[in-house]
PDB file of C-alpha atoms in Angstrom:
ATOM      1  CA  UNK A   1     -12.803 -21.962  10.009  1.00 94.00           C
ATOM      2  CA  UNK A   2     -11.182 -18.874  11.485  1.00 95.00           C
ATOM      3  CA  UNK A   3     -12.952 -15.531  11.726  1.00 97.00           C
ATOM      4  CA  UNK A   4     -11.597 -12.209  12.925  1.00 97.00           C
ATOM      5  CA  UNK A   5     -13.554  -8.976  13.225  1.00 98.00           C
ATOM      6  CA  UNK A   6     -12.055  -5.491  13.302  1.00 97.00           C
ATOM      7  CA  UNK A   7     -13.614  -2.073  13.714  1.00 98.00           C
ATOM      8  CA  UNK A   8     -12.910   0.675  11.152  1.00 98.00           C
ATOM      9  CA  UNK A   9     -13.240   4.304  12.232  1.00 97.00           C
ATOM     10  CA  UNK A  10     -14.373   6.986   9.800  1.00 97.00           C
ATOM     11  CA  UNK A  11     -11.736   9.551   8.769  1.00 94.00           C
ATOM     12  CA  UNK A  12      -9.045   7.916  10.929  1.00 94.00           C
ATOM     13  CA  UNK A  13      -6.367   8.322   8.260  1.00 89.00           C
ATOM     14  CA  UNK A  14      -3.614   7.931  10.841  1.00 88.00           C
ATOM     15  CA  UNK A  15      -4.559   4.300  11.418  1.00 92.00           C
ATOM     16  CA  UNK A  16      -5.964   3.491   7.994  1.00 93.00           C
ATOM     17  CA  UNK A  17      -4.339   0.281   6.827  1.00 94.00           C
ATOM     18  CA  UNK A  18      -3.717  -1.180  10.307  1.00 94.00           C
ATOM     19  CA  UNK A  19      -6.102  -4.053   9.653  1.00 96.00           C
ATOM     20  CA  UNK A  20      -4.546  -4.812   6.272  1.00 97.00           C
ATOM     21  CA  UNK A  21      -1.163  -4.822   8.006  1.00 95.00           C
ATOM     22  CA  UNK A  22      -2.398  -7.261  10.664  1.00 95.00           C
ATOM     23  CA  UNK A  23      -3.927  -9.549   8.059  1.00 96.00           C
ATOM     24  CA  UNK A  24      -0.724  -9.523   6.043  1.00 95.00           C
ATOM     25  CA  UNK A  25       1.378 -10.415   9.100  1.00 94.00           C
ATOM     26  CA  UNK A  26      -1.054 -13.223   9.973  1.00 95.00           C
ATOM     27  CA  UNK A  27      -0.777 -14.707   6.473  1.00 95.00           C
ATOM     28  CA  UNK A  28       3.022 -14.491   6.557  1.00 95.00           C
ATOM     29  CA  UNK A  29       2.962 -16.475   9.826  1.00 95.00           C
ATOM     30  CA  UNK A  30       0.792 -19.094   8.150  1.00 94.00           C
ATOM     31  CA  UNK A  31       3.417 -19.513   5.434  1.00 94.00           C
ATOM     32  CA  UNK A  32       1.090 -18.570   2.568  1.00 94.00           C
ATOM     33  CA  UNK A  33       2.770 -17.831  -0.765  1.00 92.00           C
ATOM     34  CA  UNK A  34       3.974 -14.285  -1.395  1.00 90.00           C
ATOM     35  CA  UNK A  35       1.896 -13.515  -4.484  1.00 90.00           C
ATOM     36  CA  UNK A  36      -1.298 -14.430  -2.637  1.00 94.00           C
ATOM     37  CA  UNK A  37      -0.236 -12.342   0.338  1.00 95.00           C
ATOM     38  CA  UNK A  38       0.404  -9.356  -1.923  1.00 94.00           C
ATOM     39  CA  UNK A  39      -3.029  -9.689  -3.535  1.00 95.00           C
ATOM     40  CA  UNK A  40      -4.667  -9.890  -0.107  1.00 97.00           C
ATOM     41  CA  UNK A  41      -2.628  -6.938   1.142  1.00 96.00           C
ATOM     42  CA  UNK A  42      -3.590  -4.736  -1.824  1.00 95.00           C
ATOM     43  CA  UNK A  43      -7.286  -5.666  -1.807  1.00 96.00           C
ATOM     44  CA  UNK A  44      -7.655  -5.358   1.974  1.00 97.00           C
ATOM     45  CA  UNK A  45      -5.766  -2.073   2.124  1.00 96.00           C
ATOM     46  CA  UNK A  46      -7.861  -0.463  -0.622  1.00 95.00           C
ATOM     47  CA  UNK A  47     -11.104  -1.715   0.921  1.00 97.00           C
ATOM     48  CA  UNK A  48     -10.121  -0.463   4.366  1.00 97.00           C
ATOM     49  CA  UNK A  49      -9.127   2.943   2.991  1.00 95.00           C
ATOM     50  CA  UNK A  50     -12.489   3.204   1.237  1.00 94.00           C
ATOM     51  CA  UNK A  51     -14.367   2.608   4.491  1.00 96.00           C
ATOM     52  CA  UNK A  52     -12.166   5.148   6.304  1.00 95.00           C
ATOM     53  CA  UNK A  53     -12.457   7.964   3.757  1.00 93.00           C
ATOM     54  CA  UNK A  54     -15.934   7.426   2.310  1.00 94.00           C
ATOM     55  CA  UNK A  55     -18.112   5.982   5.077  1.00 96.00           C
ATOM     56  CA  UNK A  56     -19.398   6.738   8.558  1.00 97.00           C
ATOM     57  CA  UNK A  57     -17.346   3.780   9.779  1.00 97.00           C
ATOM     58  CA  UNK A  58     -17.843   0.049   9.843  1.00 98.00           C
ATOM     59  CA  UNK A  59     -16.288  -3.335  10.393  1.00 98.00           C
ATOM     60  CA  UNK A  60     -14.068  -5.789   8.604  1.00 98.00           C
ATOM     61  CA  UNK A  61     -14.508  -9.560   8.875  1.00 98.00           C
ATOM     62  CA  UNK A  62     -11.626 -11.762   7.852  1.00 97.00           C
ATOM     63  CA  UNK A  63     -12.656 -15.368   7.307  1.00 97.00           C
ATOM     64  CA  UNK A  64     -10.243 -18.171   6.480  1.00 96.00           C
ATOM     65  CA  UNK A  65     -11.944 -21.419   5.533  1.00 96.00           C
ATOM     66  CA  UNK A  66      -9.605 -24.018   4.077  1.00 94.00           C
ATOM     67  CA  UNK A  67      -8.058 -22.446   0.990  1.00 94.00           C
ATOM     68  CA  UNK A  68     -10.687 -19.691   0.776  1.00 96.00           C
ATOM     69  CA  UNK A  69     -10.006 -16.273   2.226  1.00 97.00           C
ATOM     70  CA  UNK A  70     -12.918 -13.877   2.499  1.00 98.00           C
ATOM     71  CA  UNK A  71     -12.615 -10.211   3.415  1.00 98.00           C
ATOM     72  CA  UNK A  72     -15.946  -8.603   4.218  1.00 98.00           C
ATOM     73  CA  UNK A  73     -16.297  -4.843   4.734  1.00 98.00           C
ATOM     74  CA  UNK A  74     -19.603  -3.562   6.071  1.00 98.00           C
ATOM     75  CA  UNK A  75     -20.113   0.139   6.667  1.00 98.00           C
ATOM     76  CA  UNK A  76     -22.900   2.362   7.962  1.00 97.00           C
ATOM     77  CA  UNK A  77     -23.396   4.489   4.846  1.00 93.00           C
ATOM     78  CA  UNK A  78     -23.882   6.829   3.082  1.00 97.00           C
ATOM     79  CA  UNK A  79     -23.505   4.314   0.250  1.00 95.00           C
ATOM     80  CA  UNK A  80     -22.158   4.466  -3.263  1.00 94.00           C
ATOM     81  CA  UNK A  81     -24.329   6.457  -5.676  1.00 92.00           C
ATOM     82  CA  UNK A  82     -23.390   4.333  -8.694  1.00 92.00           C
ATOM     83  CA  UNK A  83     -21.345   1.152  -8.305  1.00 93.00           C
ATOM     84  CA  UNK A  84     -20.630   0.984 -12.053  1.00 93.00           C
ATOM     85  CA  UNK A  85     -18.977   4.422 -11.869  1.00 92.00           C
ATOM     86  CA  UNK A  86     -16.959   3.418  -8.792  1.00 92.00           C
ATOM     87  CA  UNK A  87     -15.582   0.439 -10.712  1.00 92.00           C
ATOM     88  CA  UNK A  88     -14.176   2.695 -13.464  1.00 91.00           C
ATOM     89  CA  UNK A  89     -10.466   3.428 -13.339  1.00 88.00           C
ATOM     90  CA  UNK A  90      -9.839   7.044 -12.408  1.00 86.00           C
ATOM     91  CA  UNK A  91     -13.324   7.765 -11.077  1.00 88.00           C
ATOM     92  CA  UNK A  92     -13.191   9.232  -7.600  1.00 86.00           C
ATOM     93  CA  UNK A  93     -15.206  11.276  -5.130  1.00 87.00           C
ATOM     94  CA  UNK A  94     -12.317  11.630  -2.693  1.00 85.00           C
ATOM     95  CA  UNK A  95     -11.831  14.966  -0.933  1.00 85.00           C
ATOM     96  CA  UNK A  96      -8.814  17.271  -0.984  1.00 83.00           C
ATOM     97  CA  UNK A  97      -7.745  15.876   2.394  1.00 80.00           C
ATOM     98  CA  UNK A  98      -7.928  12.343   0.990  1.00 81.00           C
ATOM     99  CA  UNK A  99      -5.791  13.446  -1.975  1.00 84.00           C
ATOM    100  CA  UNK A 100      -3.244  14.915   0.408  1.00 82.00           C
ATOM    101  CA  UNK A 101      -3.021  11.492   2.011  1.00 80.00           C
ATOM    102  CA  UNK A 102      -2.309   9.779  -1.286  1.00 83.00           C
ATOM    103  CA  UNK A 103      -5.811   8.622  -2.122  1.00 83.00           C
ATOM    104  CA  UNK A 104      -8.385   9.586  -4.672  1.00 79.00           C
ATOM    105  CA  UNK A 105      -6.627   8.237  -7.746  1.00 82.00           C
ATOM    106  CA  UNK A 106      -9.870   6.448  -8.550  1.00 86.00           C
ATOM    107  CA  UNK A 107      -8.182   3.069  -8.489  1.00 86.00           C
ATOM    108  CA  UNK A 108      -9.643   1.619  -5.280  1.00 91.00           C
ATOM    109  CA  UNK A 109     -12.301  -0.709  -6.675  1.00 94.00           C
ATOM    110  CA  UNK A 110     -10.341  -1.539  -9.858  1.00 92.00           C
ATOM    111  CA  UNK A 111      -7.422  -2.542  -7.624  1.00 92.00           C
ATOM    112  CA  UNK A 112      -9.694  -4.671  -5.414  1.00 95.00           C
ATOM    113  CA  UNK A 113     -11.191  -6.331  -8.467  1.00 95.00           C
ATOM    114  CA  UNK A 114      -7.822  -7.086 -10.039  1.00 94.00           C
ATOM    115  CA  UNK A 115      -6.340  -8.419  -6.825  1.00 95.00           C
ATOM    116  CA  UNK A 116      -9.261 -10.716  -5.990  1.00 96.00           C
ATOM    117  CA  UNK A 117     -10.777 -13.862  -7.476  1.00 97.00           C
ATOM    118  CA  UNK A 118     -14.269 -12.502  -6.898  1.00 98.00           C
ATOM    119  CA  UNK A 119     -15.567  -9.131  -5.735  1.00 98.00           C
ATOM    120  CA  UNK A 120     -19.140  -8.458  -4.623  1.00 98.00           C
ATOM    121  CA  UNK A 121     -20.351  -4.929  -3.895  1.00 97.00           C
ATOM    122  CA  UNK A 122     -23.812  -4.055  -2.648  1.00 97.00           C
ATOM    123  CA  UNK A 123     -24.724  -0.554  -1.579  1.00 97.00           C
ATOM    124  CA  UNK A 124     -27.628   1.528  -0.362  1.00 97.00           C
ATOM    125  CA  UNK A 125     -27.778   4.818   1.555  1.00 97.00           C
ATOM    126  CA  UNK A 126     -27.800   2.702   4.748  1.00 97.00           C
ATOM    127  CA  UNK A 127     -24.448   1.192   3.974  1.00 97.00           C
ATOM    128  CA  UNK A 128     -22.138  -0.716   1.687  1.00 98.00           C
ATOM    129  CA  UNK A 129     -21.031  -4.339   1.843  1.00 98.00           C
ATOM    130  CA  UNK A 130     -17.894  -5.290  -0.049  1.00 98.00           C
ATOM    131  CA  UNK A 131     -16.894  -8.950  -0.129  1.00 98.00           C
ATOM    132  CA  UNK A 132     -13.521  -9.966  -1.529  1.00 98.00           C
ATOM    133  CA  UNK A 133     -12.789 -13.634  -2.205  1.00 98.00           C
ATOM    134  CA  UNK A 134      -9.233 -14.795  -2.695  1.00 98.00           C
ATOM    135  CA  UNK A 135      -8.153 -18.391  -3.110  1.00 97.00           C
ATOM    136  CA  UNK A 136      -5.117 -19.326  -1.064  1.00 93.00           C
ATOM    137  CA  UNK A 137      -2.655 -21.183  -3.240  1.00 80.00           C
TER     138      UNK A 137
ATOM    139  CA  UNK B   1      23.572  -0.230  -6.714  1.00 97.00           C
ATOM    140  CA  UNK B   2      24.205  -0.212  -3.016  1.00 98.00           C
ATOM    141  CA  UNK B   3      21.923   1.892  -0.862  1.00 98.00           C
ATOM    142  CA  UNK B   4      24.864   3.931   0.434  1.00 98.00           C
ATOM    143  CA  UNK B   5      25.637   4.949  -3.168  1.00 98.00           C
ATOM    144  CA  UNK B   6      22.024   6.008  -3.725  1.00 98.00           C
ATOM    145  CA  UNK B   7      22.137   8.052  -0.525  1.00 98.00           C
ATOM    146  CA  UNK B   8      25.332   9.767  -1.673  1.00 98.00           C
ATOM    147  CA  UNK B   9      24.007  10.321  -5.194  1.00 98.00           C
ATOM    148  CA  UNK B  10      20.838  12.001  -3.926  1.00 98.00           C
ATOM    149  CA  UNK B  11      22.506  13.727  -0.974  1.00 98.00           C
ATOM    150  CA  UNK B  12      19.797  12.061   1.077  1.00 98.00           C
ATOM    151  CA  UNK B  13      19.287  12.004   4.822  1.00 98.00           C
ATOM    152  CA  UNK B  14      18.799   8.601   6.437  1.00 97.00           C
ATOM    153  CA  UNK B  15      15.833   9.081   8.768  1.00 96.00           C
ATOM    154  CA  UNK B  16      15.874   5.556  10.195  1.00 96.00           C
ATOM    155  CA  UNK B  17      19.575   4.963  10.959  1.00 96.00           C
ATOM    156  CA  UNK B  18      18.785   2.067  13.330  1.00 96.00           C
ATOM    157  CA  UNK B  19      17.660  -0.159  10.474  1.00 97.00           C
ATOM    158  CA  UNK B  20      19.827   1.277   7.684  1.00 97.00           C
ATOM    159  CA  UNK B  21      21.858  -1.333   5.823  1.00 97.00           C
ATOM    160  CA  UNK B  22      24.244   0.632   3.636  1.00 97.00           C
ATOM    161  CA  UNK B  23      25.087  -2.437   1.553  1.00 98.00           C
ATOM    162  CA  UNK B  24      21.471  -3.259   0.725  1.00 98.00           C
ATOM    163  CA  UNK B  25      21.099  -3.656  -3.057  1.00 98.00           C
ATOM    164  CA  UNK B  26      18.558  -1.442  -4.804  1.00 98.00           C
ATOM    165  CA  UNK B  27      17.974  -2.131  -8.476  1.00 97.00           C
ATOM    166  CA  UNK B  28      14.432  -0.892  -9.052  1.00 98.00           C
ATOM    167  CA  UNK B  29      12.320   2.166  -8.285  1.00 98.00           C
ATOM    168  CA  UNK B  30       8.772   3.439  -8.568  1.00 97.00           C
ATOM    169  CA  UNK B  31       7.657   7.026  -8.039  1.00 97.00           C
ATOM    170  CA  UNK B  32       4.177   8.313  -7.239  1.00 95.00           C
ATOM    171  CA  UNK B  33       2.308  10.525  -4.830  1.00 93.00           C
ATOM    172  CA  UNK B  34      -0.867   8.508  -5.400  1.00 90.00           C
ATOM    173  CA  UNK B  35      -0.688   5.305  -3.445  1.00 91.00           C
ATOM    174  CA  UNK B  36      -3.406   3.521  -5.423  1.00 87.00           C
ATOM    175  CA  UNK B  37      -1.289   3.940  -8.558  1.00 88.00           C
ATOM    176  CA  UNK B  38       1.558   2.137  -6.841  1.00 92.00           C
ATOM    177  CA  UNK B  39      -0.790  -0.594  -5.652  1.00 91.00           C
ATOM    178  CA  UNK B  40      -2.236  -1.046  -9.139  1.00 86.00           C
ATOM    179  CA  UNK B  41       0.973  -0.986 -11.151  1.00 84.00           C
ATOM    180  CA  UNK B  42       3.001  -3.133  -8.797  1.00 88.00           C
ATOM    181  CA  UNK B  43       0.330  -5.758  -8.098  1.00 84.00           C
ATOM    182  CA  UNK B  44       1.926  -8.179 -10.494  1.00 83.00           C
ATOM    183  CA  UNK B  45       5.514  -6.967 -10.219  1.00 90.00           C
ATOM    184  CA  UNK B  46       8.145  -9.657  -9.748  1.00 90.00           C
ATOM    185  CA  UNK B  47       8.981 -10.207  -6.061  1.00 85.00           C
ATOM    186  CA  UNK B  48      12.468  -8.808  -6.575  1.00 93.00           C
ATOM    187  CA  UNK B  49      11.108  -5.470  -7.830  1.00 95.00           C
ATOM    188  CA  UNK B  50       9.698  -4.229  -4.547  1.00 95.00           C
ATOM    189  CA  UNK B  51      12.046  -6.187  -2.309  1.00 94.00           C
ATOM    190  CA  UNK B  52      15.024  -4.507  -3.954  1.00 97.00           C
ATOM    191  CA  UNK B  53      13.256  -1.338  -5.005  1.00 97.00           C
ATOM    192  CA  UNK B  54      12.830   2.201  -3.742  1.00 98.00           C
ATOM    193  CA  UNK B  55       9.413   3.828  -3.469  1.00 98.00           C
ATOM    194  CA  UNK B  56       9.881   7.518  -4.322  1.00 98.00           C
ATOM    195  CA  UNK B  57       7.111   9.778  -3.097  1.00 97.00           C
ATOM    196  CA  UNK B  58       6.319  13.276  -1.985  1.00 96.00           C
ATOM    197  CA  UNK B  59       3.667  11.880   0.342  1.00 94.00           C
ATOM    198  CA  UNK B  60       4.813  12.305   3.923  1.00 94.00           C
ATOM    199  CA  UNK B  61       1.923  10.663   5.732  1.00 92.00           C
ATOM    200  CA  UNK B  62       1.886   7.174   7.250  1.00 92.00           C
ATOM    201  CA  UNK B  63       0.121   5.948   4.137  1.00 93.00           C
ATOM    202  CA  UNK B  64       3.357   6.053   2.140  1.00 94.00           C
ATOM    203  CA  UNK B  65       4.847   3.659   4.698  1.00 96.00           C
ATOM    204  CA  UNK B  66       1.726   1.533   4.779  1.00 95.00           C
ATOM    205  CA  UNK B  67       1.710   1.256   0.998  1.00 95.00           C
ATOM    206  CA  UNK B  68       5.392   0.302   0.990  1.00 96.00           C
ATOM    207  CA  UNK B  69       4.636  -2.336   3.604  1.00 95.00           C
ATOM    208  CA  UNK B  70       1.777  -3.800   1.562  1.00 95.00           C
ATOM    209  CA  UNK B  71       4.034  -4.075  -1.483  1.00 94.00           C
ATOM    210  CA  UNK B  72       7.147  -5.350   0.388  1.00 94.00           C
ATOM    211  CA  UNK B  73       9.296  -2.284  -0.328  1.00 96.00           C
ATOM    212  CA  UNK B  74      12.269  -2.054   2.031  1.00 96.00           C
ATOM    213  CA  UNK B  75      13.141   1.558   1.192  1.00 98.00           C
ATOM    214  CA  UNK B  76      11.031   4.740   0.895  1.00 98.00           C
ATOM    215  CA  UNK B  77      12.592   7.954  -0.413  1.00 98.00           C
ATOM    216  CA  UNK B  78      10.775  11.186   0.401  1.00 98.00           C
ATOM    217  CA  UNK B  79      11.443  13.748  -2.346  1.00 98.00           C
ATOM    218  CA  UNK B  80      11.164  17.549  -2.693  1.00 97.00           C
ATOM    219  CA  UNK B  81      12.737  18.240   0.708  1.00 97.00           C
ATOM    220  CA  UNK B  82       9.648  17.305   2.673  1.00 94.00           C
ATOM    221  CA  UNK B  83       9.978  16.283   6.295  1.00 91.00           C
ATOM    222  CA  UNK B  84       7.802  13.534   7.731  1.00 92.00           C
ATOM    223  CA  UNK B  85       6.726  13.748  11.363  1.00 90.00           C
ATOM    224  CA  UNK B  86       7.784  11.458  14.206  1.00 91.00           C
ATOM    225  CA  UNK B  87       4.794   9.126  13.687  1.00 91.00           C
ATOM    226  CA  UNK B  88       5.952   8.413  10.161  1.00 94.00           C
ATOM    227  CA  UNK B  89       9.515   7.658  11.316  1.00 92.00           C
ATOM    228  CA  UNK B  90       8.117   5.288  13.928  1.00 93.00           C
ATOM    229  CA  UNK B  91       5.811   3.565  11.433  1.00 93.00           C
ATOM    230  CA  UNK B  92       8.776   3.037   9.105  1.00 96.00           C
ATOM    231  CA  UNK B  93      10.914   1.617  11.888  1.00 95.00           C
ATOM    232  CA  UNK B  94       8.092  -0.642  13.082  1.00 92.00           C
ATOM    233  CA  UNK B  95       7.672  -1.970   9.551  1.00 93.00           C
ATOM    234  CA  UNK B  96      11.419  -2.393   8.996  1.00 95.00           C
ATOM    235  CA  UNK B  97      11.356   0.146   6.165  1.00 97.00           C
ATOM    236  CA  UNK B  98      14.349   2.418   5.654  1.00 98.00           C
ATOM    237  CA  UNK B  99      13.188   6.014   5.280  1.00 98.00           C
ATOM    238  CA  UNK B 100      15.323   8.437   3.270  1.00 98.00           C
ATOM    239  CA  UNK B 101      14.746  12.091   2.389  1.00 98.00           C
ATOM    240  CA  UNK B 102      16.222  14.208  -0.394  1.00 98.00           C
ATOM    241  CA  UNK B 103      15.800  17.771  -1.566  1.00 98.00           C
ATOM    242  CA  UNK B 104      15.712  16.499  -5.177  1.00 98.00           C
ATOM    243  CA  UNK B 105      12.426  16.668  -7.050  1.00 98.00           C
ATOM    244  CA  UNK B 106      10.769  13.410  -8.070  1.00 98.00           C
ATOM    245  CA  UNK B 107      12.029  13.961 -11.632  1.00 98.00           C
ATOM    246  CA  UNK B 108      15.620  14.677 -10.639  1.00 98.00           C
ATOM    247  CA  UNK B 109      15.833  11.858  -8.109  1.00 98.00           C
ATOM    248  CA  UNK B 110      14.377   9.409 -10.636  1.00 98.00           C
ATOM    249  CA  UNK B 111      16.754  10.586 -13.360  1.00 98.00           C
ATOM    250  CA  UNK B 112      19.813  10.296 -11.154  1.00 98.00           C
ATOM    251  CA  UNK B 113      18.883   6.771 -10.107  1.00 98.00           C
ATOM    252  CA  UNK B 114      18.004   5.725 -13.654  1.00 98.00           C
ATOM    253  CA  UNK B 115      21.352   6.996 -14.935  1.00 98.00           C
ATOM    254  CA  UNK B 116      23.005   4.611 -12.479  1.00 98.00           C
ATOM    255  CA  UNK B 117      21.090   1.590 -13.761  1.00 97.00           C
ATOM    256  CA  UNK B 118      18.091   1.590 -11.429  1.00 98.00           C
ATOM    257  CA  UNK B 119      15.067   0.693 -13.574  1.00 97.00           C
ATOM    258  CA  UNK B 120      11.304   1.053 -13.368  1.00 96.00           C
ATOM    259  CA  UNK B 121       8.473  -1.416 -13.709  1.00 95.00           C
ATOM    260  CA  UNK B 122       7.976  -0.683 -17.409  1.00 94.00           C
ATOM    261  CA  UNK B 123      11.633  -1.386 -18.104  1.00 94.00           C
ATOM    262  CA  UNK B 124      11.406  -4.990 -16.970  1.00 89.00           C
ATOM    263  CA  UNK B 125      10.809  -7.403 -19.816  1.00 73.00           C
TER     264      UNK B 125
END
């Protein structure tokens, strides 16, 4: 099993997506098929952006165990008021600054869900934990 | 069409001349200022779409480059005469993505490309 942990800084839009980029490059080096890499890239990028623009910061764990890839995002709050709303296409609480950076289309969680084999989201005011499972084919 | 023909057609500036391949074939394009829309609609696009496609956007932050990278686009065209800063140029170069800029609006740039046979994701059967 391989595990990598990365720190995600709140509001650091300049570097948002760096972890997704690293993960993508790592999977390319491992020779994993392109469609799987694209799904991982999309899910990890959206999840990372969410932590950057909506949370006080957090971490990302990337775990590769056989043909199972797990991306775990744990942040320090303030949490998601209603997870069911966040899962709806077009629903967003992004700020004007986020919009100016190309985010806030309300497609973050729907994209993560569509790109993954399984998506778990748990949230409280103390923080949110998003776990994305993708099978490596 | 060849990238050099697209550049001429759109009177575009090549912002990353070091990695510009004028004979690179571009047959597809997608335009959006919202990066999540691109990520959603192109999730299941055929490999050739992004690899030989142009991402048209008015977004001049690094996130346009990052999104292109995630989707395997080789070319990003900044529309509406916007000018990205040096960090964006560098990000494009580091990711091997050719960055172009045109004064055309998104609509005009898309129309000119479409008239030359460049198609969008909803045109692929």
